[in-house]
Short mmCIF file of C-alpha atoms in Angstrom, two decimals:
data_model
loop_
_atom_site.label_atom_id
_atom_site.label_comp_id
_atom_site.label_asym_id
_atom_site.label_seq_id
_atom_site.Cartn_x
_atom_site.Cartn_y
_atom_site.Cartn_z
CA MET A 190 -28.61 -31.83 1.70
CA PRO A 191 -26.54 -34.28 -0.03
CA PRO A 192 -26.61 -34.46 -3.84
CA SER A 193 -28.35 -37.37 -4.17
CA ALA A 194 -31.46 -36.00 -2.40
CA THR A 195 -30.60 -32.78 -4.88
CA GLY A 196 -30.67 -35.56 -7.42
CA ALA A 197 -30.23 -34.87 -11.56
CA SER A 198 -32.92 -32.66 -11.76
CA HIS A 199 -31.43 -29.96 -10.42
CA LEU A 200 -28.19 -29.83 -12.30
CA GLU A 201 -30.55 -30.31 -15.60
CA ALA A 202 -32.08 -27.25 -14.75
CA VAL A 203 -28.92 -25.38 -14.03
CA ALA A 204 -27.88 -26.81 -17.84
CA SER A 205 -31.61 -25.43 -18.72
CA GLN A 206 -30.42 -21.89 -17.53
CA ALA A 207 -27.47 -22.04 -18.97
CA ARG A 208 -29.38 -22.80 -22.08
CA ASP A 209 -31.97 -20.45 -22.30
CA ASP A 210 -29.72 -17.62 -21.36
CA THR A 211 -31.06 -14.38 -22.13
CA LEU A 212 -27.53 -12.51 -22.63
CA LEU A 213 -26.35 -14.82 -24.83
CA PRO A 214 -27.13 -12.74 -27.96
CA ALA A 215 -25.24 -10.20 -25.97
CA VAL A 216 -22.28 -11.77 -25.45
CA ARG A 217 -22.04 -13.32 -29.04
CA GLU A 218 -22.84 -9.54 -30.70
CA ALA A 219 -19.75 -8.01 -27.48
CA LEU A 220 -17.61 -11.20 -28.99
CA GLU A 221 -18.53 -10.25 -32.68
CA GLY A 222 -16.73 -6.49 -31.32
CA ARG A 223 -20.15 -4.77 -31.48
CA PRO A 224 -19.71 -1.40 -29.03
CA ALA A 225 -23.31 -1.72 -28.62
CA ALA A 226 -23.68 -5.10 -27.26
CA VAL A 227 -20.76 -4.33 -24.91
CA GLU A 228 -22.44 -1.74 -23.46
CA SER A 229 -25.86 -3.18 -23.28
CA LEU A 230 -23.96 -5.83 -21.25
CA ILE A 231 -22.14 -3.21 -18.93
CA LEU A 232 -25.90 -2.35 -18.69
CA GLN A 233 -27.53 -5.36 -17.88
CA ILE A 234 -24.15 -7.36 -15.27
CA GLY A 235 -23.26 -3.35 -13.44
CA PRO A 236 -26.18 -3.59 -10.78
CA HIS A 237 -25.48 -7.38 -10.11
CA LEU A 238 -21.65 -6.75 -9.92
CA LEU A 239 -21.97 -4.31 -7.76
CA ARG A 240 -23.87 -6.41 -5.75
CA THR A 241 -21.48 -8.94 -5.53
CA VAL A 242 -18.52 -6.19 -4.64
CA ARG A 243 -20.40 -5.04 -2.41
CA GLN A 244 -21.46 -8.59 -0.06
CA VAL A 245 -17.67 -9.26 -0.18
CA LEU A 246 -16.30 -6.02 0.59
CA GLY A 247 -19.10 -3.84 1.95
CA ALA A 248 -21.40 -1.58 1.02
CA ARG A 249 -19.99 1.70 2.40
CA HIS A 250 -15.78 0.47 1.67
CA PRO A 251 -14.90 3.00 -0.09
CA ASP A 252 -13.31 0.95 -2.83
CA VAL A 253 -16.04 -0.43 -4.06
CA GLU A 254 -16.47 1.62 -7.30
CA ASP A 255 -12.60 1.18 -8.26
CA VAL A 256 -13.40 -3.02 -7.43
CA ALA A 257 -17.08 -2.48 -9.38
CA GLN A 258 -15.25 -1.12 -12.54
CA ASP A 259 -11.92 -3.48 -12.34
CA SER A 260 -14.94 -6.40 -11.99
CA LEU A 261 -16.55 -5.40 -15.22
CA LEU A 262 -13.39 -5.00 -16.81
CA ALA A 263 -12.23 -8.55 -15.46
CA VAL A 264 -15.83 -10.02 -17.02
CA LEU A 265 -15.43 -7.96 -20.10
CA ARG A 266 -11.57 -9.67 -20.58
CA SER A 267 -12.49 -12.90 -20.02
CA LEU A 268 -15.87 -12.71 -22.79
CA PRO A 269 -14.25 -14.84 -25.09
CA ASP A 270 -13.26 -17.40 -21.70
CA PHE A 271 -17.08 -18.29 -21.59
CA ARG A 272 -17.82 -21.81 -22.34
CA GLY A 273 -21.81 -21.77 -21.82
CA GLU A 274 -21.89 -23.76 -19.19
CA SER A 275 -23.42 -21.70 -16.33
CA THR A 276 -25.81 -18.60 -17.19
CA PHE A 277 -23.30 -15.49 -17.86
CA LEU A 278 -24.54 -13.54 -14.70
CA HIS A 279 -23.26 -16.47 -13.18
CA PHE A 280 -20.14 -15.86 -15.00
CA ALA A 281 -19.38 -12.42 -14.26
CA HIS A 282 -20.95 -12.86 -10.68
CA ARG A 283 -17.83 -15.23 -10.80
CA ILE A 284 -15.54 -12.94 -11.67
CA ALA A 285 -16.85 -10.34 -9.92
CA LEU A 286 -15.97 -12.07 -6.21
CA LEU A 287 -12.82 -13.63 -7.43
CA THR A 288 -11.68 -10.14 -8.30
CA ALA A 289 -13.25 -8.36 -5.04
CA LEU A 290 -11.54 -11.09 -3.08
CA ALA A 291 -8.46 -10.97 -4.34
CA TRP A 292 -8.21 -7.21 -3.73
CA ARG A 293 -8.93 -8.07 0.19
CA ARG A 294 -5.93 -10.27 -0.27
CA ARG A 295 -3.67 -7.60 -1.72
CA GLN A 296 -5.28 -5.40 0.87
CA LEU A 297 -4.65 -7.16 3.65
CA THR A 298 -0.78 -7.86 1.93
CA ARG A 299 -0.64 -3.78 1.96
CA ASP A 300 -1.55 -3.15 5.11
CA LYS A 301 0.60 -5.91 6.43
CA HIS A 302 4.13 -3.79 5.39
CA THR A 303 2.87 -0.47 5.83
CA ALA A 304 0.72 1.38 8.45
CA PRO A 305 -2.46 -1.42 10.09
CA ALA A 306 -5.44 -0.93 8.69
CA GLU A 307 -8.30 2.10 9.16
CA THR A 308 -10.87 1.42 11.74
CA ASP A 309 -13.87 0.59 8.95
CA GLU A 310 -16.41 3.45 9.64
CA TRP A 311 -18.08 2.62 7.35
CA LEU A 312 -19.96 -0.15 8.49
CA ASP A 313 -20.88 2.31 11.13
CA ALA A 314 -24.09 3.52 9.28
CA SER A 315 -26.90 1.40 11.14
CA VAL A 316 -29.35 -0.58 8.22
CA HIS A 317 -30.52 -2.56 11.61
CA SER A 318 -33.07 -2.08 13.43
CA SER A 319 -31.23 -1.67 16.29
CA PRO A 320 -27.54 -0.73 17.25
CA HIS A 321 -27.14 -3.74 18.50
CA VAL A 322 -28.42 -6.30 16.21
CA ASP A 323 -26.27 -3.92 13.48
CA LEU A 324 -23.58 -4.87 15.58
CA LEU A 325 -24.03 -8.48 15.87
CA SER A 326 -24.78 -8.66 12.06
CA GLN A 327 -21.24 -6.81 11.07
CA LEU A 328 -19.67 -8.99 13.36
CA ARG A 329 -21.22 -12.04 11.66
CA GLN A 330 -19.63 -10.66 8.41
CA GLN A 331 -16.47 -9.78 10.04
CA VAL A 332 -16.01 -13.05 10.97
CA VAL A 333 -17.38 -14.33 8.00
CA ARG A 334 -14.69 -11.91 5.25
CA SER A 335 -11.65 -12.50 7.50
CA LEU A 336 -11.91 -16.44 6.77
CA LEU A 337 -12.71 -15.73 3.34
CA ASP A 338 -9.06 -13.96 3.63
CA GLU A 339 -7.33 -16.67 4.78
CA LEU A 340 -8.84 -19.63 3.43
CA GLN A 341 -7.14 -21.58 0.35
CA PRO A 342 -8.62 -19.55 -3.02
CA GLY A 343 -11.04 -22.83 -3.79
CA ILE A 344 -12.17 -22.94 -0.49
CA ALA A 345 -12.79 -19.43 -0.14
CA GLU A 346 -14.38 -18.97 -3.51
CA ALA A 347 -16.88 -22.26 -2.49
CA MET A 348 -17.38 -20.46 0.47
CA ALA A 349 -18.18 -17.17 -0.73
CA LEU A 350 -20.47 -18.16 -3.79
CA HIS A 351 -22.32 -20.10 -1.06
CA PHE A 352 -22.87 -17.98 1.74
CA VAL A 353 -22.21 -14.78 0.40
CA LEU A 354 -23.65 -14.85 -2.44
CA GLY A 355 -26.51 -17.39 -2.37
CA PHE A 356 -25.55 -19.73 -4.52
CA THR A 357 -26.48 -23.30 -4.84
CA VAL A 358 -24.51 -26.30 -4.72
CA ASP A 359 -24.49 -27.24 -8.15
CA GLU A 360 -24.71 -23.42 -9.73
CA ILE A 361 -21.32 -23.16 -8.11
CA ALA A 362 -20.40 -26.78 -9.78
CA ALA A 363 -21.28 -25.44 -13.14
CA ILE A 364 -19.93 -21.83 -12.48
CA SER A 365 -16.42 -23.40 -10.77
CA SER A 366 -16.25 -26.31 -13.68
CA ILE A 367 -15.78 -29.19 -11.10
CA PRO A 368 -17.78 -31.43 -9.76
CA SER A 369 -20.58 -30.85 -6.89
CA ASN A 370 -18.93 -33.47 -5.07
CA THR A 371 -16.13 -31.34 -4.49
CA VAL A 372 -18.22 -28.11 -4.09
CA TRP A 373 -19.82 -30.25 -1.27
CA SER A 374 -16.15 -30.79 0.38
CA ARG A 375 -15.12 -27.32 -0.25
CA LEU A 376 -17.79 -26.21 1.64
CA ARG A 377 -17.41 -28.94 4.29
CA LEU A 378 -13.32 -27.73 4.77
CA GLY A 379 -14.68 -24.09 5.11
CA LYS A 380 -16.79 -24.59 7.71
CA ALA A 381 -14.30 -26.42 9.78
CA THR A 382 -12.28 -24.03 9.69
CA LEU A 383 -14.75 -21.42 10.70
CA ARG A 384 -15.77 -23.81 13.48
CA GLN A 385 -11.84 -24.21 14.86
CA ARG A 386 -11.88 -20.02 14.88
CA LEU A 387 -14.49 -19.64 17.09
CA ARG A 388 -12.93 -22.00 19.03
CA ARG A 389 -10.23 -19.91 19.83
CA SER A 390 -12.39 -16.86 20.31
CA PRO A 391 -15.38 -18.05 22.59
CA ARG A 392 -16.59 -14.40 23.52
CA LEU A 393 -16.78 -13.78 19.94
CA ALA A 394 -18.46 -17.82 19.18
CA GLU A 395 -20.89 -17.03 21.91
CA LEU A 396 -22.31 -13.47 20.36
CA LEU A 397 -22.56 -15.35 16.64
CA GLY A 398 -24.64 -17.83 17.83
CA GLY A 399 -22.79 -20.29 17.05
CA PHE A 400 -21.67 -21.41 13.46
CA GLU A 401 -22.21 -25.19 12.90
CA MET B 1492 -24.15 -32.33 12.13
CA THR B 1493 -21.69 -32.37 8.39
CA ALA B 1494 -22.25 -29.88 5.54
CA LYS B 1495 -23.84 -32.24 3.79
CA GLU B 1496 -26.69 -33.20 6.04
CA CYS B 1497 -27.64 -29.74 6.28
CA PRO B 1498 -29.97 -28.18 4.04
CA THR B 1499 -27.66 -25.18 2.97
CA ASP B 1500 -29.12 -25.49 -0.42
CA LEU B 1501 -32.49 -24.47 0.94
CA LEU B 1502 -30.68 -21.75 2.84
CA ALA B 1503 -29.10 -20.62 -0.57
CA LYS B 1504 -32.37 -20.90 -2.40
CA ASP B 1505 -34.34 -19.39 0.74
CA ARG B 1506 -32.74 -16.16 -0.54
CA HIS B 1507 -33.99 -16.04 -3.58
CA ALA B 1508 -36.95 -17.28 -3.10
CA GLY B 1509 -36.55 -20.30 -5.17
CA LEU B 1510 -38.17 -22.70 -2.35
CA SER B 1511 -41.13 -25.01 -2.62
CA PRO B 1512 -43.61 -25.02 -0.10
CA ALA B 1513 -42.84 -28.54 0.61
CA GLU B 1514 -39.01 -27.00 0.44
CA LYS B 1515 -40.43 -24.43 2.85
CA ARG B 1516 -41.94 -26.82 5.67
CA LEU B 1517 -38.56 -28.83 5.24
CA LEU B 1518 -35.90 -25.99 6.13
CA GLU B 1519 -38.42 -24.49 8.70
CA GLU B 1520 -38.56 -28.15 10.90
CA HIS B 1521 -34.69 -28.26 10.51
CA LEU B 1522 -34.07 -24.09 10.88
CA LEU B 1523 -36.02 -25.46 15.08
CA ARG B 1524 -33.50 -27.42 15.32
CA CYS B 1525 -29.94 -26.29 13.75
CA LYS B 1526 -28.68 -23.47 15.70
CA GLY B 1527 -25.98 -23.50 13.39
CA CYS B 1528 -28.15 -22.62 10.38
CA ARG B 1529 -29.73 -20.20 11.67
CA THR B 1530 -26.78 -18.80 11.83
CA TRP B 1531 -25.81 -18.94 8.41
CA GLN B 1532 -29.65 -17.81 7.39
CA LYS B 1533 -28.68 -14.36 9.53
CA LEU B 1534 -25.62 -14.73 7.64
CA GLY B 1535 -27.26 -14.40 4.36
CA ARG B 1536 -29.62 -11.81 5.25
CA ASP B 1537 -27.36 -10.21 6.18
CA PHE B 1538 -25.02 -9.60 2.99
CA ASP B 1539 -28.61 -9.65 1.17
CA ILE B 1540 -28.95 -6.40 3.05
CA GLU B 1541 -25.51 -5.12 1.78
CA ALA B 1542 -26.42 -5.72 -1.94
CA GLU B 1543 -29.61 -3.68 -1.33
CA VAL B 1544 -29.59 -1.04 -4.03
CA ALA B 1545 -27.95 2.35 -2.04
CA ALA B 1546 -28.65 5.89 -3.32
CA GLY B 1547 -26.49 7.13 -6.11
CA ASP B 1548 -26.29 3.86 -7.26
CA ALA B 1549 -27.25 4.64 -10.85
CA GLU B 1550 -24.59 7.74 -10.82
CA LEU B 1551 -22.17 5.24 -10.09
CA LEU B 1552 -22.83 2.42 -12.54
CA THR B 1553 -23.15 5.38 -14.90
CA ARG B 1554 -19.81 7.11 -13.94
CA ILE B 1555 -18.35 3.23 -14.75
CA SER B 1556 -20.20 2.53 -17.54
CA ARG B 1557 -18.67 5.83 -18.98
CA ARG B 1558 -15.68 5.13 -18.67
CA LEU B 1559 -15.62 1.65 -20.11
CA PRO B 1560 -17.24 2.47 -23.53
CA GLN B 1561 -14.45 5.07 -24.02
CA ARG B 1562 -11.97 2.28 -23.52
CA ALA B 1563 -13.02 0.32 -25.97
CA GLN B 1564 -13.50 3.00 -28.34
CA LEU B 1565 -9.97 3.54 -27.54
CA ALA B 1566 -9.08 -0.51 -28.50
CA ARG B 1567 -10.52 0.16 -31.90
CA VAL B 1568 -12.09 -3.62 -31.74
CA PRO B 1569 -13.31 -4.01 -35.40
CA ALA B 1570 -16.12 -4.82 -36.07
CA SER B 1571 -15.37 -7.61 -38.70
CA ALA B 1572 -13.66 -9.59 -36.02
CA SER B 1573 -14.20 -13.10 -36.15
CA SER B 1574 -11.45 -14.26 -33.62
CA PRO B 1575 -13.05 -14.86 -30.18
CA ARG B 1576 -9.61 -13.32 -28.59
CA VAL B 1577 -10.07 -10.03 -30.06
CA LEU B 1578 -12.03 -8.46 -27.52
CA GLY B 1579 -9.03 -9.60 -24.58
CA ALA B 1580 -6.80 -8.13 -26.64
CA SER B 1581 -8.68 -5.20 -27.43
CA PHE B 1582 -8.02 -4.14 -23.39
CA VAL B 1583 -4.16 -5.18 -23.93
CA THR B 1584 -4.55 -2.79 -26.17
CA ILE B 1585 -6.61 0.23 -24.70
CA ARG B 1586 -4.02 0.20 -21.58
CA ARG B 1587 -0.66 0.30 -23.59
CA THR B 1588 -2.59 3.02 -25.77
CA LYS B 1589 -3.80 4.95 -22.57
CA ARG B 1590 -0.60 5.12 -20.98
CA ARG B 1591 1.17 6.77 -24.36
CA ARG B 1592 -2.31 9.50 -24.07
CA ARG B 1593 -1.46 9.86 -20.78
CA ALA B 1594 2.99 10.41 -21.81
CA LEU B 1595 1.48 12.52 -24.76
CA TYR B 1596 -0.56 15.01 -22.22
CA VAL B 1597 1.90 15.42 -19.70
CA GLY B 1598 4.12 16.46 -22.49
CA PHE B 1599 1.72 19.24 -23.68
CA GLY B 1600 1.17 20.44 -20.35
CA LEU B 1601 4.47 21.20 -19.50
CA GLY B 1602 4.99 22.47 -22.98
CA LEU B 1603 2.00 25.04 -22.44
CA LEU B 1604 2.88 25.72 -18.45
CA ALA B 1605 6.78 26.61 -20.87
CA THR B 1606 4.46 28.50 -23.22
CA ALA B 1607 2.34 30.76 -20.18
CA ALA B 1608 5.75 30.72 -17.90
CA ALA B 1609 7.44 33.08 -20.31
CA ALA B 1610 4.56 34.64 -22.14
CA ALA B 1611 4.00 35.70 -18.49
CA VAL B 1612 7.86 36.81 -18.18
CA LEU B 1613 7.64 38.77 -21.36
CA GLY B 1614 4.16 40.70 -20.62
CA LEU B 1615 6.03 41.81 -17.07
CA ARG B 1616 9.20 43.31 -19.66
CA LEU B 1617 6.68 44.84 -22.06
CA LYS B 1618 4.46 46.19 -19.18
CA PRO B 1619 6.36 47.77 -15.65
CA GLN B 1620 3.31 49.35 -14.73
CA PRO B 1621 0.93 46.29 -14.45
CA PRO B 1622 -2.51 47.75 -14.80
CA GLU B 1623 -5.67 46.82 -11.99
CA VAL B 1624 -7.06 43.92 -13.20
CA ASP B 1625 -10.59 43.83 -13.15
CA PRO B 1626 -12.25 40.80 -11.53
CA GLN B 1627 -15.12 39.99 -13.92
CA TRP B 1628 -12.43 40.22 -16.67
CA PHE B 1629 -10.31 37.71 -14.84
CA ARG B 1630 -13.28 35.38 -14.23
CA SER B 1631 -14.46 35.81 -17.86
CA ALA B 1632 -10.61 34.90 -19.50
CA ALA B 1633 -10.49 31.65 -16.83
CA ALA B 1634 -13.48 30.45 -17.65
CA ALA B 1635 -12.50 30.68 -21.48
CA GLU B 1636 -8.99 28.89 -20.58
CA PRO B 1637 -8.00 26.59 -23.80
CA ARG B 1638 -9.40 23.34 -23.30
CA GLU B 1639 -5.95 21.69 -22.91
CA ALA B 1640 -4.51 23.02 -20.19
CA THR B 1641 -7.07 20.94 -18.21
CA GLY B 1642 -6.00 17.87 -20.17
CA SER B 1643 -2.45 18.21 -19.25
CA LEU B 1644 -3.60 18.64 -14.92
CA ARG B 1645 -5.60 15.48 -15.50
CA ALA B 1646 -2.54 13.62 -17.11
CA THR B 1647 -0.34 14.29 -14.88
CA SER B 1648 -2.37 13.76 -11.61
CA PRO B 1649 -3.34 9.49 -11.84
CA GLN B 1650 -5.10 10.35 -8.56
CA ASP B 1651 -7.56 12.24 -9.91
CA GLU B 1652 -11.19 10.66 -10.19
CA PRO B 1653 -11.95 9.59 -14.11
CA ASP B 1654 -13.50 11.32 -16.37
CA VAL B 1655 -17.32 12.11 -16.04
CA ASN B 1656 -17.75 13.80 -19.57
CA ALA B 1657 -14.82 13.88 -21.13
CA LYS B 1658 -16.45 13.47 -24.65
CA ASP B 1659 -19.15 16.91 -23.46
CA ARG B 1660 -17.08 18.67 -22.01
CA SER B 1661 -16.18 20.93 -25.73
CA ARG B 1662 -19.63 22.20 -25.36
CA GLU B 1663 -20.37 22.61 -21.55
CA GLU B 1664 -17.71 25.50 -20.75
CA GLU B 1665 -19.87 28.45 -19.62
CA PRO B 1666 -17.83 31.26 -20.95
CA THR B 1667 -18.92 34.62 -19.28
CA PRO B 1668 -19.53 33.45 -15.84
CA PRO B 1669 -22.36 35.04 -13.91
CA SER B 1670 -21.78 38.75 -12.47
CA GLY B 1671 -22.05 40.17 -8.74
CA LYS B 1672 -20.97 37.95 -6.12
CA SER B 1673 -19.95 34.18 -6.73
CA GLY B 1674 -23.08 31.74 -5.90
CA LEU B 1675 -20.73 30.06 -3.13
CA ALA B 1676 -21.43 33.52 -1.14
CA ARG B 1677 -24.49 33.26 -2.43
CA SER B 1678 -25.15 30.07 -0.87
CA ALA B 1679 -22.84 31.39 2.42
CA SER B 1680 -26.98 32.05 4.33
CA SER B 1681 -27.35 28.17 4.34
CA GLU B 1682 -23.55 27.11 4.82
CA PRO B 1683 -21.89 29.82 6.44
CA ALA B 1684 -18.91 27.97 8.05
CA VAL B 1685 -17.71 26.85 5.05
CA ALA B 1686 -18.02 30.01 2.62
CA HIS B 1687 -14.32 30.81 2.92
CA GLU B 1688 -13.49 27.77 1.27
CA ARG B 1689 -14.68 29.55 -2.19
CA PRO B 1690 -13.01 27.56 -4.55
CA THR B 1691 -10.63 29.98 -7.41
CA PRO B 1692 -11.83 31.49 -10.30
CA SER B 1693 -10.60 29.75 -12.99
CA ILE B 1694 -12.06 26.74 -11.37
CA THR B 1695 -14.36 24.37 -14.26
CA PRO B 1696 -17.81 22.97 -14.00
CA LEU B 1697 -16.01 19.74 -14.51
CA GLU B 1698 -13.42 20.30 -11.60
CA LEU B 1699 -16.45 21.42 -9.43
CA TYR B 1700 -18.72 18.58 -9.90
CA ARG B 1701 -15.61 16.35 -9.35
CA LYS B 1702 -14.68 18.18 -6.14
CA ALA B 1703 -18.13 18.73 -4.92
CA ASN B 1704 -18.30 15.06 -4.84
CA LEU B 1705 -15.27 14.34 -3.18
CA ALA B 1706 -16.64 16.25 -0.47
CA ARG B 1707 -19.63 14.23 -0.30
CA ARG B 1708 -17.81 10.68 -0.47
CA ALA B 1709 -15.94 12.27 2.60
CA LYS B 1710 -19.25 12.90 4.88
CA GLN B 1711 -18.67 16.54 4.45
CA SER B 1712 -21.79 17.29 3.38
CA GLY B 1713 -22.23 21.02 4.03
CA GLN B 1714 -18.56 21.79 1.50
CA ALA B 1715 -20.33 19.25 -0.98
CA ILE B 1716 -23.52 21.06 -1.01
CA ALA B 1717 -21.52 25.08 -1.16
CA LEU B 1718 -19.90 23.23 -4.30
CA PHE B 1719 -22.86 21.95 -5.77
CA THR B 1720 -24.52 25.32 -4.98
CA GLU B 1721 -21.51 27.02 -6.85
CA LEU B 1722 -21.97 24.92 -9.95
CA GLN B 1723 -25.02 25.26 -9.67
CA SER B 1724 -25.10 29.28 -9.33
CA ARG B 1725 -21.96 30.05 -11.92
CA TYR B 1726 -22.28 27.17 -15.20
CA PRO B 1727 -26.56 26.71 -14.92
CA GLN B 1728 -26.85 25.10 -18.36
CA SER B 1729 -23.77 22.85 -17.65
CA ASN B 1730 -23.56 19.54 -18.42
CA GLU B 1731 -22.50 18.72 -14.86
CA ALA B 1732 -25.03 21.46 -13.12
CA ARG B 1733 -27.87 19.70 -14.42
CA LEU B 1734 -26.43 15.84 -13.80
CA ALA B 1735 -24.93 17.26 -10.58
CA LEU B 1736 -28.83 17.70 -9.63
CA VAL B 1737 -28.94 14.21 -8.42
CA PRO B 1738 -26.22 13.50 -6.23
CA PHE B 1739 -27.15 17.36 -4.90
CA GLY B 1740 -30.30 15.98 -3.61
CA ASN B 1741 -29.07 13.32 -2.21
CA THR B 1742 -26.61 14.65 0.08
CA LEU B 1743 -29.38 17.81 0.66
CA LEU B 1744 -31.13 14.70 1.87
CA GLU B 1745 -28.59 12.75 4.16
CA HIS B 1746 -28.61 16.11 5.09
CA GLY B 1747 -31.63 16.04 6.40
CA LYS B 1748 -33.08 19.23 3.81
CA ALA B 1749 -35.39 16.25 2.70
CA GLY B 1750 -37.53 19.67 0.85
CA ALA B 1751 -34.94 21.12 -0.35
CA ALA B 1752 -33.63 17.59 -2.21
CA LEU B 1753 -37.44 17.02 -3.84
CA THR B 1754 -36.91 20.40 -5.64
CA ARG B 1755 -33.56 18.91 -7.06
CA PHE B 1756 -34.61 15.87 -7.72
CA GLU B 1757 -37.93 17.40 -9.56
CA ARG B 1758 -35.78 19.79 -11.37
CA TYR B 1759 -34.19 17.58 -13.09
CA LEU B 1760 -36.03 15.42 -13.84
CA ARG B 1761 -37.93 18.62 -15.84
CA SER B 1762 -34.50 18.46 -17.49
CA GLY B 1763 -35.39 16.09 -19.69
CA ASP B 1764 -31.83 14.69 -19.16
CA SER B 1765 -32.47 10.40 -18.79
CA ALA B 1766 -29.03 9.24 -17.88
CA LEU B 1767 -29.75 10.09 -14.38
CA ALA B 1768 -34.19 9.73 -14.18
CA ALA B 1769 -34.50 6.65 -12.03
CA GLU B 1770 -31.62 8.10 -9.45
CA ALA B 1771 -34.15 11.39 -9.32
CA LEU B 1772 -37.15 9.42 -9.00
CA TYR B 1773 -35.88 6.92 -6.01
CA GLY B 1774 -34.13 10.57 -4.49
CA ARG B 1775 -37.64 11.89 -5.55
CA ALA B 1776 -39.54 8.65 -3.43
CA ARG B 1777 -37.24 9.18 -0.46
CA ALA B 1778 -37.60 12.83 -0.43
CA LEU B 1779 -41.31 12.07 0.01
CA SER B 1780 -41.14 9.56 2.58
CA VAL B 1781 -39.94 12.51 4.44
CA VAL B 1782 -41.85 15.36 3.43
CA GLY B 1783 -45.05 14.05 2.07
CA THR B 1784 -48.21 12.10 2.41
CA LYS B 1785 -48.36 8.85 2.26
CA GLY B 1786 -49.89 9.39 -0.94
CA ASP B 1787 -47.07 11.27 -2.05
CA GLN B 1788 -44.91 8.44 -0.97
CA SER B 1789 -47.45 5.90 -3.15
CA ARG B 1790 -47.02 8.10 -6.22
CA GLY B 1791 -43.31 8.48 -5.55
CA TRP B 1792 -43.11 5.07 -5.15
CA GLN B 1793 -45.73 3.96 -8.12
CA ARG B 1794 -43.84 6.10 -10.61
CA LEU B 1795 -40.75 4.69 -10.68
CA LEU B 1796 -42.10 1.31 -10.72
CA ASP B 1797 -43.50 2.15 -13.41
CA GLN B 1798 -41.01 4.13 -15.44
CA TYR B 1799 -37.93 1.24 -14.47
CA PRO B 1800 -39.58 -1.59 -13.42
CA ASN B 1801 -36.15 -3.66 -14.73
CA SER B 1802 -34.12 -0.41 -12.56
CA PRO B 1803 -31.72 -2.26 -9.51
CA TYR B 1804 -34.62 0.31 -7.48
CA ALA B 1805 -37.08 -1.74 -8.44
CA SER B 1806 -37.30 -4.27 -6.36
CA THR B 1807 -37.18 -0.96 -2.97
CA ALA B 1808 -39.92 0.66 -4.37
CA GLN B 1809 -42.09 -3.00 -4.88
CA ARG B 1810 -41.36 -2.97 -1.05
CA LYS B 1811 -42.19 0.59 0.36
CA LEU B 1812 -45.25 -0.15 -1.80
CA GLU B 1813 -46.80 -3.35 -0.15
CA ALA B 1814 -45.30 -1.55 3.47
CA LEU B 1815 -46.99 1.71 2.68
CA ARG B 1816 -49.91 -0.70 1.98
#
């Protein structure tokens, strides 16, 4: 949907969400160095960060716990950089996403120099109604995740925030401090790259049902 | 069709149930004619399923949050710190302090080992005819081993899982292990295949807890069950034994022993500990879904929802309740 259709009301809604952020008092207290506030923040954002890490790595990935911990630590270390342009939870989601994406890229580099990656055992457990549906779901996710590994960081971030985590364009613009039009451009570029990849593998494209 | 023309924003809002009726209609009409958006919609659902709360989440988050405040304490963040950079800087300090502490632990551990070796040599010289070692005494002595030795071992093995209950460990030791057969031997009837993997007599509750969790994560549920049973029987009063009731229940549940799992979750809930209560209630409700009646299941999920309406399990409980209705 073009930005003109969403209008300024969405941007205003995002700004309003940021103003009414219920986590702000805890953030301020944490910045003053109060351990109880840090603990409270951890408890409140922890489940959300875990969700994000799972979405980027896969729910059964063995490194979910480590990456979730790194994300939490990165969020706490970035507290002074939080400017209140989005809600703190959105800010934390973005940090967790970037941490998980960086982890995936590091892992890829490591795998190039060491043994090839093991088969994704953690993807085995079926969560869908049938093995066929489960396989297609895993394929779709794998295609998008490997695409995120290859894309430029800015494009990968916009794609992941939109399609993996489900943020709207205005939310992404607020979280990443970039104009909405830039987000739209990045999404368009990301989708174009995905289409190119699928063109190289028609069988996969057929299996997945096509990405527009 | 370009990215701007497809209402992918509506797809994103739909995932968080944020669509107005008009937007919903618009999206449905678009989905009927756009194959690409249908795939993106499926993908969104795939990723939402990936993000669903899983068994062990509360335990995992507790573990992580216990590790982080310890780091914060090490940093000694001053309460009056006014600079916004203080907190960020403190975590740099934490890492340096941790490195120094690790070096100290390693040094201390090596010193302790050298002392132990010297003592052993002296002991052998003084007693050329070694007396028969009473296994009971050996177990007691091993259980009462100095705390520093464990600390030094932990410090020298970076692959170790981070400490679960470091601050509580000093009061968790069980100086006198139960007499008679070990817990593992007692549990051998249920898990005969793993009985030979008896932990060494000097193993601490923390080590048992860690080993059991590692086995569980490695999907060696038989071994995990044996180790959890060992922990429960050897150190029944320890914090680890109490906390382990929840992962133990989860392991049993995954192993198809829902009845036994239910007992563990209920024992944990009766213990009065609240650290993993949400997780225990979640496990209990799942166990009831296997062995309970429809009414039991509803009550199980409702109890979880009533006691922890803001927990990560609340949405699952809500969904299950709706399905049961």
